[in-house]
Short mmCIF file of C-alpha atoms in Angstrom, two decimals:
data_model
loop_
_atom_site.label_atom_id
_atom_site.label_comp_id
_atom_site.label_asym_id
_atom_site.label_seq_id
_atom_site.Cartn_x
_atom_site.Cartn_y
_atom_site.Cartn_z
CA MET A 1 -27.82 -20.74 26.66
CA SER A 2 -27.55 -18.34 29.58
CA GLY A 3 -23.94 -19.44 30.18
CA MET A 4 -23.22 -18.82 26.53
CA SER A 5 -24.83 -15.37 26.63
CA SER A 6 -22.95 -14.33 29.73
CA GLN A 7 -19.57 -15.41 28.34
CA PHE A 8 -19.88 -14.15 24.77
CA GLN A 9 -21.59 -11.20 23.15
CA GLN A 10 -23.03 -12.04 19.74
CA LEU A 11 -22.29 -9.40 17.10
CA GLU A 12 -22.96 -9.34 13.35
CA LYS A 13 -23.54 -12.41 11.20
CA LEU A 14 -20.47 -13.45 9.20
CA GLY A 15 -21.91 -16.21 7.08
CA GLU A 16 -24.42 -18.98 6.75
CA GLY A 17 -23.96 -22.52 5.48
CA THR A 18 -25.87 -25.75 5.09
CA TYR A 19 -26.08 -26.61 8.76
CA ALA A 20 -24.70 -23.63 10.66
CA THR A 21 -24.69 -19.86 11.01
CA VAL A 22 -21.50 -18.05 12.01
CA TYR A 23 -21.44 -14.80 13.99
CA LYS A 24 -18.70 -12.51 15.09
CA GLY A 25 -18.60 -12.58 18.86
CA LYS A 26 -16.78 -10.98 21.75
CA ASN A 27 -15.43 -12.65 24.85
CA ARG A 28 -16.87 -10.49 27.62
CA THR A 29 -14.08 -11.40 30.03
CA LEU A 30 -11.04 -11.08 27.78
CA GLY A 31 -12.41 -8.48 25.38
CA THR A 32 -11.20 -10.50 22.38
CA TYR A 33 -13.14 -11.36 19.25
CA VAL A 34 -14.18 -14.89 18.34
CA ALA A 35 -16.26 -16.60 15.67
CA LEU A 36 -19.39 -18.30 17.00
CA LYS A 37 -20.56 -21.15 14.80
CA GLU A 38 -24.12 -21.96 15.85
CA ILE A 39 -25.65 -25.28 14.86
CA ASN A 40 -29.35 -25.82 15.50
CA LEU A 41 -30.04 -29.32 16.80
CA ASP A 42 -32.92 -31.34 15.41
CA SER A 43 -35.06 -32.81 18.18
CA GLU A 44 -35.16 -36.18 16.40
CA GLU A 45 -31.82 -36.43 14.57
CA GLY A 46 -29.69 -34.69 17.18
CA THR A 47 -26.22 -33.35 16.37
CA PRO A 48 -25.38 -33.40 12.62
CA SER A 49 -22.63 -35.84 11.64
CA THR A 50 -20.77 -32.97 9.97
CA ALA A 51 -20.53 -31.17 13.33
CA ILE A 52 -19.31 -34.29 15.14
CA ARG A 53 -16.74 -34.86 12.41
CA GLU A 54 -15.53 -31.26 12.53
CA ILE A 55 -15.16 -31.23 16.32
CA SER A 56 -13.27 -34.53 16.28
CA LEU A 57 -10.84 -33.35 13.62
CA MET A 58 -10.34 -29.89 15.11
CA LYS A 59 -9.30 -31.47 18.42
CA GLU A 60 -6.60 -33.41 16.58
CA LEU A 61 -5.37 -30.70 14.21
CA LYS A 62 -3.14 -28.18 15.95
CA HIS A 63 -1.13 -25.93 13.64
CA GLU A 64 -0.43 -22.23 13.23
CA ASN A 65 -2.11 -22.29 9.82
CA ILE A 66 -5.28 -24.05 10.93
CA VAL A 67 -8.03 -22.04 12.62
CA THR A 68 -8.25 -22.82 16.36
CA LEU A 69 -11.32 -24.29 18.02
CA TYR A 70 -11.42 -22.74 21.52
CA ASP A 71 -14.52 -24.32 22.98
CA VAL A 72 -17.72 -26.25 22.33
CA ILE A 73 -20.86 -25.08 24.13
CA HIS A 74 -23.78 -27.51 24.14
CA THR A 75 -27.31 -26.52 25.09
CA GLU A 76 -30.66 -28.23 24.69
CA ASN A 77 -31.36 -27.05 21.14
CA LYS A 78 -28.09 -25.55 19.95
CA LEU A 79 -24.43 -26.43 19.59
CA THR A 80 -21.95 -23.53 19.46
CA LEU A 81 -18.37 -23.93 18.29
CA VAL A 82 -16.12 -21.09 19.44
CA PHE A 83 -13.33 -20.41 16.94
CA GLU A 84 -10.59 -17.83 16.78
CA TYR A 85 -11.73 -14.82 14.78
CA MET A 86 -10.34 -14.31 11.28
CA ASP A 87 -10.92 -11.02 9.48
CA ASN A 88 -11.40 -12.20 5.91
CA ASP A 89 -10.85 -14.87 3.29
CA LEU A 90 -8.52 -15.48 0.37
CA LYS A 91 -10.77 -13.62 -2.03
CA ARG A 92 -9.68 -10.40 -0.42
CA TYR A 93 -6.17 -11.17 0.68
CA MET A 94 -4.59 -13.93 -1.38
CA ASP A 95 -1.35 -14.99 0.23
CA ILE A 96 1.09 -17.76 -0.47
CA HIS A 97 0.84 -19.12 3.09
CA GLY A 98 -2.24 -21.02 2.00
CA TYR A 99 0.03 -23.60 0.47
CA ASN A 100 2.02 -23.79 3.70
CA SER A 101 -1.16 -24.62 5.56
CA SER A 102 -2.10 -27.25 2.98
CA GLY A 103 1.25 -28.87 3.58
CA ALA A 104 0.57 -28.83 7.32
CA LEU A 105 -2.49 -31.06 7.03
CA ASP A 106 -2.30 -34.67 8.03
CA PRO A 107 -2.03 -36.49 4.66
CA ARG A 108 -4.85 -38.78 5.80
CA THR A 109 -7.35 -35.93 5.83
CA VAL A 110 -9.47 -34.79 2.90
CA LYS A 111 -11.37 -31.53 3.12
CA ASP A 112 -13.38 -28.87 1.35
CA LEU A 113 -10.75 -26.57 -0.16
CA LYS A 114 -11.92 -23.31 -1.74
CA PRO A 115 -11.04 -19.61 -1.38
CA GLN A 116 -13.88 -19.02 1.07
CA ASN A 117 -12.39 -21.59 3.47
CA LEU A 118 -8.96 -19.99 3.46
CA LEU A 119 -9.25 -17.35 6.18
CA ILE A 120 -6.85 -14.50 6.85
CA ASN A 121 -6.47 -12.23 9.86
CA SER A 122 -5.39 -8.61 10.20
CA LYS A 123 -1.75 -9.70 10.59
CA GLY A 124 -1.75 -11.36 7.18
CA VAL A 125 -1.72 -14.92 8.53
CA LEU A 126 -3.75 -17.35 6.45
CA LYS A 127 -5.41 -20.40 7.99
CA LEU A 128 -7.56 -23.27 6.86
CA GLY A 129 -11.09 -23.21 8.21
CA ASP A 130 -14.32 -25.23 7.99
CA PHE A 131 -13.59 -28.91 8.53
CA GLY A 132 -17.26 -29.86 8.55
CA LEU A 133 -16.84 -31.82 5.32
CA ALA A 134 -13.36 -33.12 6.08
CA ARG A 135 -13.00 -36.82 6.57
CA ALA A 136 -10.10 -38.70 8.11
CA PHE A 137 -9.12 -41.84 6.26
CA GLY A 138 -9.12 -43.71 9.58
CA ILE A 139 -12.87 -43.26 10.01
CA PRO A 140 -14.51 -46.57 8.97
CA VAL A 141 -16.82 -45.34 6.22
CA ASN A 142 -17.12 -47.31 2.99
CA THR A 143 -17.63 -44.38 0.65
CA PHE A 144 -17.35 -40.62 0.68
CA SER A 145 -20.05 -38.23 -0.43
CA ASN A 146 -19.27 -36.70 -3.82
CA GLU A 147 -20.71 -33.41 -2.55
CA VAL A 148 -17.41 -32.41 -1.02
CA VAL A 149 -15.96 -29.42 -2.80
CA THR A 150 -17.71 -26.35 -4.10
CA LEU A 151 -18.46 -27.11 -7.74
CA TRP A 152 -15.93 -24.75 -9.32
CA TYR A 153 -13.06 -26.32 -7.37
CA ARG A 154 -14.21 -29.93 -7.64
CA ALA A 155 -11.77 -32.43 -9.16
CA PRO A 156 -12.79 -34.24 -12.37
CA ASP A 157 -12.53 -37.67 -10.72
CA VAL A 158 -15.11 -36.55 -8.14
CA LEU A 159 -17.33 -35.12 -10.88
CA LEU A 160 -17.08 -38.42 -12.74
CA GLY A 161 -18.41 -40.22 -9.68
CA SER A 162 -15.29 -41.57 -7.98
CA ARG A 163 -16.03 -42.81 -4.46
CA ASN A 164 -12.45 -43.55 -3.49
CA TYR A 165 -10.69 -40.23 -3.87
CA SER A 166 -7.76 -39.05 -1.77
CA THR A 167 -5.97 -35.82 -0.89
CA SER A 168 -5.32 -35.38 -4.62
CA ILE A 169 -8.72 -33.69 -4.85
CA ASP A 170 -7.35 -30.89 -2.66
CA MET A 171 -4.43 -30.43 -5.02
CA TRP A 172 -6.81 -29.95 -7.94
CA SER A 173 -8.64 -27.36 -5.85
CA ALA A 174 -5.31 -25.69 -5.07
CA GLY A 175 -4.61 -25.49 -8.80
CA CYS A 176 -7.98 -23.86 -9.43
CA ILE A 177 -7.26 -21.35 -6.66
CA LEU A 178 -3.77 -20.64 -8.03
CA ALA A 179 -5.19 -19.89 -11.48
CA GLU A 180 -7.80 -17.63 -9.91
CA MET A 181 -5.07 -15.73 -8.09
CA PHE A 182 -3.62 -14.76 -11.47
CA THR A 183 -6.87 -14.01 -13.29
CA GLY A 184 -9.20 -12.80 -10.55
CA LYS A 185 -11.94 -15.20 -11.68
CA PRO A 186 -12.61 -18.95 -11.45
CA LEU A 187 -10.95 -21.05 -14.15
CA PHE A 188 -13.86 -23.50 -14.37
CA SER A 189 -17.24 -21.97 -13.48
CA GLY A 190 -19.83 -24.61 -14.26
CA SER A 191 -23.47 -24.41 -13.23
CA SER A 192 -24.03 -28.14 -12.73
CA ASN A 193 -22.02 -31.34 -12.46
CA ASP A 194 -22.20 -31.99 -16.21
CA ASP A 195 -21.53 -28.36 -17.10
CA GLN A 196 -18.52 -28.33 -14.78
CA LEU A 197 -17.09 -31.37 -16.56
CA LEU A 198 -17.67 -29.65 -19.89
CA LYS A 199 -15.89 -26.51 -18.68
CA ILE A 200 -12.92 -28.62 -17.58
CA PHE A 201 -12.82 -30.64 -20.81
CA ARG A 202 -12.87 -27.47 -22.93
CA ILE A 203 -9.61 -26.38 -21.33
CA MET A 204 -7.88 -29.56 -20.19
CA GLY A 205 -9.10 -31.84 -22.99
CA THR A 206 -11.61 -34.69 -22.92
CA PRO A 207 -10.08 -37.75 -21.23
CA ASN A 208 -10.00 -41.19 -22.77
CA GLU A 209 -8.48 -44.57 -21.92
CA ARG A 210 -5.19 -43.55 -23.51
CA THR A 211 -4.77 -40.33 -21.53
CA TRP A 212 -6.46 -41.61 -18.36
CA PRO A 213 -6.51 -45.41 -18.02
CA GLY A 214 -9.68 -46.56 -16.28
CA VAL A 215 -11.62 -43.34 -16.83
CA SER A 216 -14.39 -45.14 -18.74
CA GLY A 217 -15.16 -47.12 -15.60
CA TYR A 218 -16.29 -44.09 -13.60
CA PRO A 219 -20.06 -43.99 -12.91
CA ASN A 220 -20.62 -40.63 -14.60
CA TYR A 221 -18.41 -41.27 -17.63
CA LYS A 222 -20.18 -41.04 -21.00
CA SER A 223 -18.84 -42.45 -24.23
CA ASN A 224 -20.43 -39.57 -26.12
CA PHE A 225 -18.68 -36.76 -24.21
CA ALA A 226 -17.90 -33.84 -26.52
CA LEU A 227 -14.30 -34.11 -27.69
CA PHE A 228 -11.90 -31.29 -26.90
CA ILE A 229 -8.13 -31.03 -27.14
CA PRO A 230 -6.08 -29.46 -24.31
CA GLN A 231 -5.71 -25.68 -24.47
CA ASP A 232 -2.55 -23.69 -23.78
CA LEU A 233 -2.96 -22.35 -20.23
CA ARG A 234 -0.54 -19.53 -21.05
CA VAL A 235 -3.06 -18.16 -23.54
CA LEU A 236 -5.80 -18.26 -20.90
CA ILE A 237 -3.50 -16.81 -18.21
CA PRO A 238 -1.14 -14.49 -20.15
CA ASN A 239 0.44 -12.93 -17.07
CA ILE A 240 1.58 -16.24 -15.58
CA ASP A 241 5.34 -16.87 -15.36
CA ASN A 242 7.05 -20.07 -16.49
CA GLU A 243 7.53 -21.56 -13.02
CA ALA A 244 3.97 -20.80 -11.93
CA LEU A 245 2.70 -22.35 -15.17
CA ASP A 246 4.70 -25.50 -14.51
CA LEU A 247 3.29 -25.70 -10.98
CA LEU A 248 -0.25 -25.12 -12.23
CA GLN A 249 0.08 -27.87 -14.82
CA GLY A 250 1.29 -30.23 -12.10
CA LEU A 251 -1.74 -29.45 -9.94
CA LEU A 252 -4.33 -29.55 -12.72
CA GLN A 253 -3.63 -33.09 -13.85
CA MET A 254 -6.81 -34.85 -14.90
CA ARG A 255 -5.56 -38.17 -13.54
CA PRO A 256 -5.52 -38.01 -9.72
CA ASP A 257 -2.48 -40.29 -9.47
CA THR A 258 -0.34 -37.89 -11.51
CA ARG A 259 -1.17 -34.69 -9.60
CA LEU A 260 1.48 -33.12 -7.42
CA SER A 261 1.20 -33.85 -3.72
CA ALA A 262 1.21 -30.98 -1.21
CA ARG A 263 4.81 -31.80 -0.31
CA GLN A 264 5.87 -31.87 -3.96
CA ALA A 265 4.11 -28.56 -4.58
CA LEU A 266 5.84 -26.94 -1.61
CA HIS A 267 9.23 -27.92 -3.01
CA HIS A 268 8.43 -26.62 -6.49
CA PRO A 269 10.90 -23.96 -7.74
CA TRP A 270 8.12 -21.36 -7.77
CA PHE A 271 8.20 -21.40 -3.97
CA ASP A 272 11.97 -21.05 -3.67
CA GLU A 273 11.77 -17.49 -2.37
CA TYR A 274 9.43 -18.63 0.41
CA ASN A 275 11.49 -21.69 1.30
CA ASN A 276 14.66 -19.60 1.50
CA PRO A 277 15.37 -18.58 5.13
CA GLN A 278 17.33 -15.60 3.82
CA LYS A 279 14.20 -14.17 2.20
CA ILE A 280 13.78 -10.49 2.97
CA TYR A 281 10.28 -10.01 4.32
CA GLY A 282 8.34 -6.93 3.43
CA GLN A 283 9.15 -7.08 -0.27
CA PRO A 284 6.14 -7.73 -2.51
CA SER A 285 6.06 -11.32 -3.71
CA HIS A 286 5.46 -12.26 -7.32
CA ILE A 287 2.06 -13.64 -6.41
CA GLN A 288 1.03 -10.57 -4.40
CA GLN A 289 1.85 -8.39 -7.39
CA HIS A 290 -0.56 -10.44 -9.50
CA VAL A 291 -3.19 -10.28 -6.75
CA ASP A 292 -2.91 -6.51 -6.61
CA LEU A 293 -3.38 -6.28 -10.37
CA THR A 294 -6.38 -8.60 -10.49
CA SER A 295 -8.02 -7.04 -7.45
CA GLN A 296 -8.08 -3.69 -9.24
CA SER A 297 -10.19 -5.23 -11.99
CA ASN A 298 -12.75 -6.69 -9.58
CA THR A 299 -15.83 -4.66 -8.81
CA SER A 300 -16.34 -3.41 -5.28
CA SER A 301 -19.66 -5.23 -5.07
CA ASN A 302 -18.01 -8.55 -5.85
CA SER A 303 -15.30 -7.91 -3.26
CA ASN A 304 -17.86 -7.08 -0.61
CA MET A 305 -19.86 -10.18 -1.43
CA MET A 306 -16.84 -12.44 -1.13
CA ALA A 307 -15.76 -10.77 2.09
CA GLN A 308 -19.09 -11.62 3.66
CA GLN A 309 -18.54 -15.27 2.71
CA GLY A 310 -15.30 -15.53 4.66
CA TYR A 311 -17.01 -17.63 7.32
CA ASN A 312 -19.38 -19.43 4.99
CA TYR A 313 -19.45 -22.65 6.98
#
């Protein structure tokens, strides 16, 4: 740990997760800021599998919209991952580049996608962070854990007990985030697995074999689910424009096989102004205008709380 202490100065705590604590740090030699993700090692179990998985994936994923892993420092009782420092998360600065970074991911990778894992720096660049729960399809594991995505952004197929999900779960999460960018609050805010399903059914309608072939075969499916018909999302999100609504409906498909892929979403007409090389930068985007409006309605205490969760690994 002495080598670690001499190279980096540990500053304030940025966040704390299931298996790690993240601090803001400073490179004593370069004078630059970093994020120090400290993982305490169990004397019997050793390095957590989530840490091994994250390090392996971060070494493979190199992209301008994915947070950079600079170094891994291993000591007797602690593992420290040194990341580039990001100033905040999407809850404070929602930017359309998040979809660009989703498109940059290897399509064989599934990860934990939520606003707190979309980090943004002082230059307005948004990057994906926290790959501790990501899993590459090439890793020989029979089943995935269904504890993958924060409850409010968890896809219905995962909630119903699917063990064979794909990147479509990220697209559902992206839809939840998109809706939240317009309203300033989560679209589905359940308190438990069953309550989350109920929240989704109330808005998207209760699935059946006609609307979702095979749904009754999921482990958590119940024949006595309360019956709801789909609601008009425009009523729930009155300030949404037609193209954004069409995109949202494509992302929030109950059936995973009918959801838009990241590539399809990127080529949706709603993103035309961002895909156009002639776009004049500096002009407020349609999404940023909505973010500005919703951010004014949020309390300062909520904003501060979400800011502190920017590195909630």
